[in-house]
Amino acid sequence: MLETDGLLKEFGGLVATDDVDLSVESGERVSIIGPNGAGKSTLINLITRRLDPTDGDIRFKGESIVGLKPHQVVQRGVSKSFQTASIFPDLTVRENAEIAALAAEHGEFGLNFLTHRNDLSSVRELAEETLADVGLLDRADTEAVDLPYGDKRRLEIGIALAAEPDLLLMDEPTAGMSPEETQSTVDLIERVKAERGLTFVLVEHDMEIVFSISDRIVVLNRGRVIAEGTPDEIRGNPDVQEAYLGGVEL
Ligand SMILES: Nc1ncnc2c1ncn2[C@@H]1O[C@H](COP(=O)(O)OP(=O)(O)O)[C@@H](O)[C@H]1O
Ligand SMILES: [Mg+2]
C-alpha cells in the first residue's frame, strides 16, 4: 500500500530522515518509535506531502505521490489525524465531520460541492457514521471549541476517518491525554481497526500501546531505521534497547 524508497529530508545541514525505506502492506498496523528528534514526525509529514523530500520516492498503491499536493494525497486515500489544527472551533462537531467528508470528495476547501448537491446526503450519512465510530454522536451539536481535550483529539481522528482513508497516519494521538482519555483513544483505534480493517501508521511514545496495537514496529534513530520487526522481535532487540531506551528492559 505504501512504500518509501531512500527517503531523505534535510533541514539546512541537518538530516532529519536518512535513506528511509518503509513499506506498509494493506491491512497492516505499523508503529514508528524512536527518541525525540529521530525524524518520526518528519517522515509522517513527508508522506502527507506537508514537506518535500530532499531525495527519494514515496509510492502509494504503486504510484509516486511526491508530485502531489496534500489534499490530492487525501483524495487518493491517505489521511492524517492532525493535532487540533484540523478542527474548526466555531463549528459544531457534526459540521466538522461533514466538512472533512466533503473535502475528501471534492478537494480541500473546494466549493465545487455546490454542483454536486446529490452527494450531500451521503456526506451527512458518512459524517454521522464516523461520529458514532469515535463516540461523539451525542455531542454532534456541540461547538467544537467547547469539547474537553480528549474529545477534541477524538474529533481529529474522526475528521481523518471521515475522509474514508485507506491509510491513516497518526502522530502521537494520545499526547497530553489523561490515562482515561488515552484508554478511550486506544479503544477507539482498536475498534476502528476491527470494524474498518484500516491500515495505519502510528507514531506513539507509550510502549504499552505500541506493543499491544502493532503488527510491526519500525525503530528510527537519528533519521535512520535501526530495526524493524514484530513487537516480540523489537522487545528483544539489543540495538533497540541500547539506542532507544538506554538499556532499560522492555
Ligand atoms: N521544519 C523544520 N526545520 C528545521 N528542522 C526541523 C524541522 N522539523 C524538524 N526538524 C528537525 O529534524 C529532526 C527530526 O525532527 P522530528 O521529525 O520532529 O522528530 P520526532 O518527531 O522523531 O521527534 C529534529 O532534529 C528536528 O529538530
Ligand atoms: Mg514528533
mmCIF file of N, CA and C and ligand atoms in Angstrom, residues 11 14-16 34-43 51 171, ligand 1:
data_model
loop_
_atom_site.group_PDB
_atom_site.id
_atom_site.type_symbol
_atom_site.label_atom_id
_atom_site.label_comp_id
_atom_site.label_asym_id
_atom_site.label_seq_id
_atom_site.Cartn_x
_atom_site.Cartn_y
_atom_site.Cartn_z
ATOM 1 N N PHE A 11 17.115 19.514 6.641
ATOM 2 C CA PHE A 11 16.785 20.904 7.006
ATOM 3 C C PHE A 11 18.112 21.623 7.145
ATOM 4 N N LEU A 14 20.978 19.701 8.624
ATOM 5 C CA LEU A 14 20.522 18.607 9.485
ATOM 6 C C LEU A 14 19.761 17.549 8.700
ATOM 7 N N VAL A 15 20.159 16.295 8.867
ATOM 8 C CA VAL A 15 19.476 15.204 8.174
ATOM 9 C C VAL A 15 18.388 14.652 9.093
ATOM 10 N N ALA A 16 17.138 14.918 8.737
ATOM 11 C CA ALA A 16 16.022 14.526 9.611
ATOM 12 C C ALA A 16 15.559 13.103 9.325
ATOM 13 N N GLY A 34 10.954 5.789 18.392
ATOM 14 C CA GLY A 34 12.314 6.320 18.372
ATOM 15 C C GLY A 34 12.376 7.534 19.276
ATOM 16 N N PRO A 35 13.577 7.890 19.714
ATOM 17 C CA PRO A 35 13.707 9.021 20.639
ATOM 18 C C PRO A 35 13.281 10.348 20.002
ATOM 19 N N ASN A 36 13.113 11.359 20.833
ATOM 20 C CA ASN A 36 12.815 12.702 20.340
ATOM 21 C C ASN A 36 13.817 13.125 19.289
ATOM 22 N N GLY A 37 13.327 13.701 18.215
ATOM 23 C CA GLY A 37 14.214 14.195 17.173
ATOM 24 C C GLY A 37 14.670 13.113 16.209
ATOM 25 N N ALA A 38 14.115 11.901 16.341
ATOM 26 C CA ALA A 38 14.544 10.780 15.486
ATOM 27 C C ALA A 38 14.093 10.948 14.036
ATOM 28 N N GLY A 39 13.077 11.810 13.811
ATOM 29 C CA GLY A 39 12.597 12.020 12.443
ATOM 30 C C GLY A 39 11.216 11.428 12.188
ATOM 31 N N LYS A 40 10.529 11.030 13.245
ATOM 32 C CA LYS A 40 9.221 10.376 13.101
ATOM 33 C C LYS A 40 8.188 11.309 12.468
ATOM 34 N N SER A 41 8.058 12.518 13.042
ATOM 35 C CA SER A 41 7.067 13.458 12.504
ATOM 36 C C SER A 41 7.437 13.898 11.092
ATOM 37 N N THR A 42 8.725 14.071 10.859
ATOM 38 C CA THR A 42 9.185 14.442 9.511
ATOM 39 C C THR A 42 8.760 13.384 8.500
ATOM 40 N N LEU A 43 8.939 12.128 8.872
ATOM 41 C CA LEU A 43 8.562 11.033 7.976
ATOM 42 C C LEU A 43 7.058 11.083 7.670
ATOM 43 N N LEU A 51 5.641 18.187 3.687
ATOM 44 C CA LEU A 51 7.051 18.518 3.457
ATOM 45 C C LEU A 51 7.493 17.882 2.152
ATOM 46 N N ASP A 171 0.076 10.824 14.464
ATOM 47 C CA ASP A 171 1.315 11.251 15.109
ATOM 48 C C ASP A 171 1.024 11.569 16.575
HETATM 49 N N1 LIG B 1 10.749 22.474 9.967
HETATM 50 C C1 LIG B 1 11.947 22.133 10.473
HETATM 51 N N2 LIG B 1 13.026 22.924 10.289
HETATM 52 C C2 LIG B 1 14.241 22.571 10.774
HETATM 53 N N3 LIG B 1 14.481 21.437 11.463
HETATM 54 C C3 LIG B 1 13.445 20.616 11.679
HETATM 55 C C4 LIG B 1 12.133 20.912 11.207
HETATM 56 N N4 LIG B 1 11.296 19.892 11.573
HETATM 57 C C5 LIG B 1 12.059 19.009 12.244
HETATM 58 N N5 LIG B 1 13.346 19.440 12.318
HETATM 59 C C6 LIG B 1 14.467 18.709 12.927
HETATM 60 O O1 LIG B 1 14.501 17.425 12.342
HETATM 61 C C7 LIG B 1 14.791 16.431 13.324
HETATM 62 C C8 LIG B 1 13.673 15.419 13.348
HETATM 63 O O2 LIG B 1 12.532 16.031 13.918
HETATM 64 P P1 LIG B 1 11.140 15.309 14.056
HETATM 65 O O3 LIG B 1 10.800 14.660 12.784
HETATM 66 O O4 LIG B 1 10.173 16.288 14.598
HETATM 67 O O5 LIG B 1 11.465 14.197 15.162
HETATM 68 P P2 LIG B 1 10.483 13.320 16.069
HETATM 69 O O6 LIG B 1 9.092 13.501 15.578
HETATM 70 O O7 LIG B 1 11.003 11.929 15.944
HETATM 71 O O8 LIG B 1 10.665 13.823 17.470
HETATM 72 C C9 LIG B 1 14.987 17.171 14.629
HETATM 73 O O9 LIG B 1 16.373 17.390 14.814
HETATM 74 C C10 LIG B 1 14.256 18.463 14.416
HETATM 75 O O10 LIG B 1 14.814 19.499 15.194
#
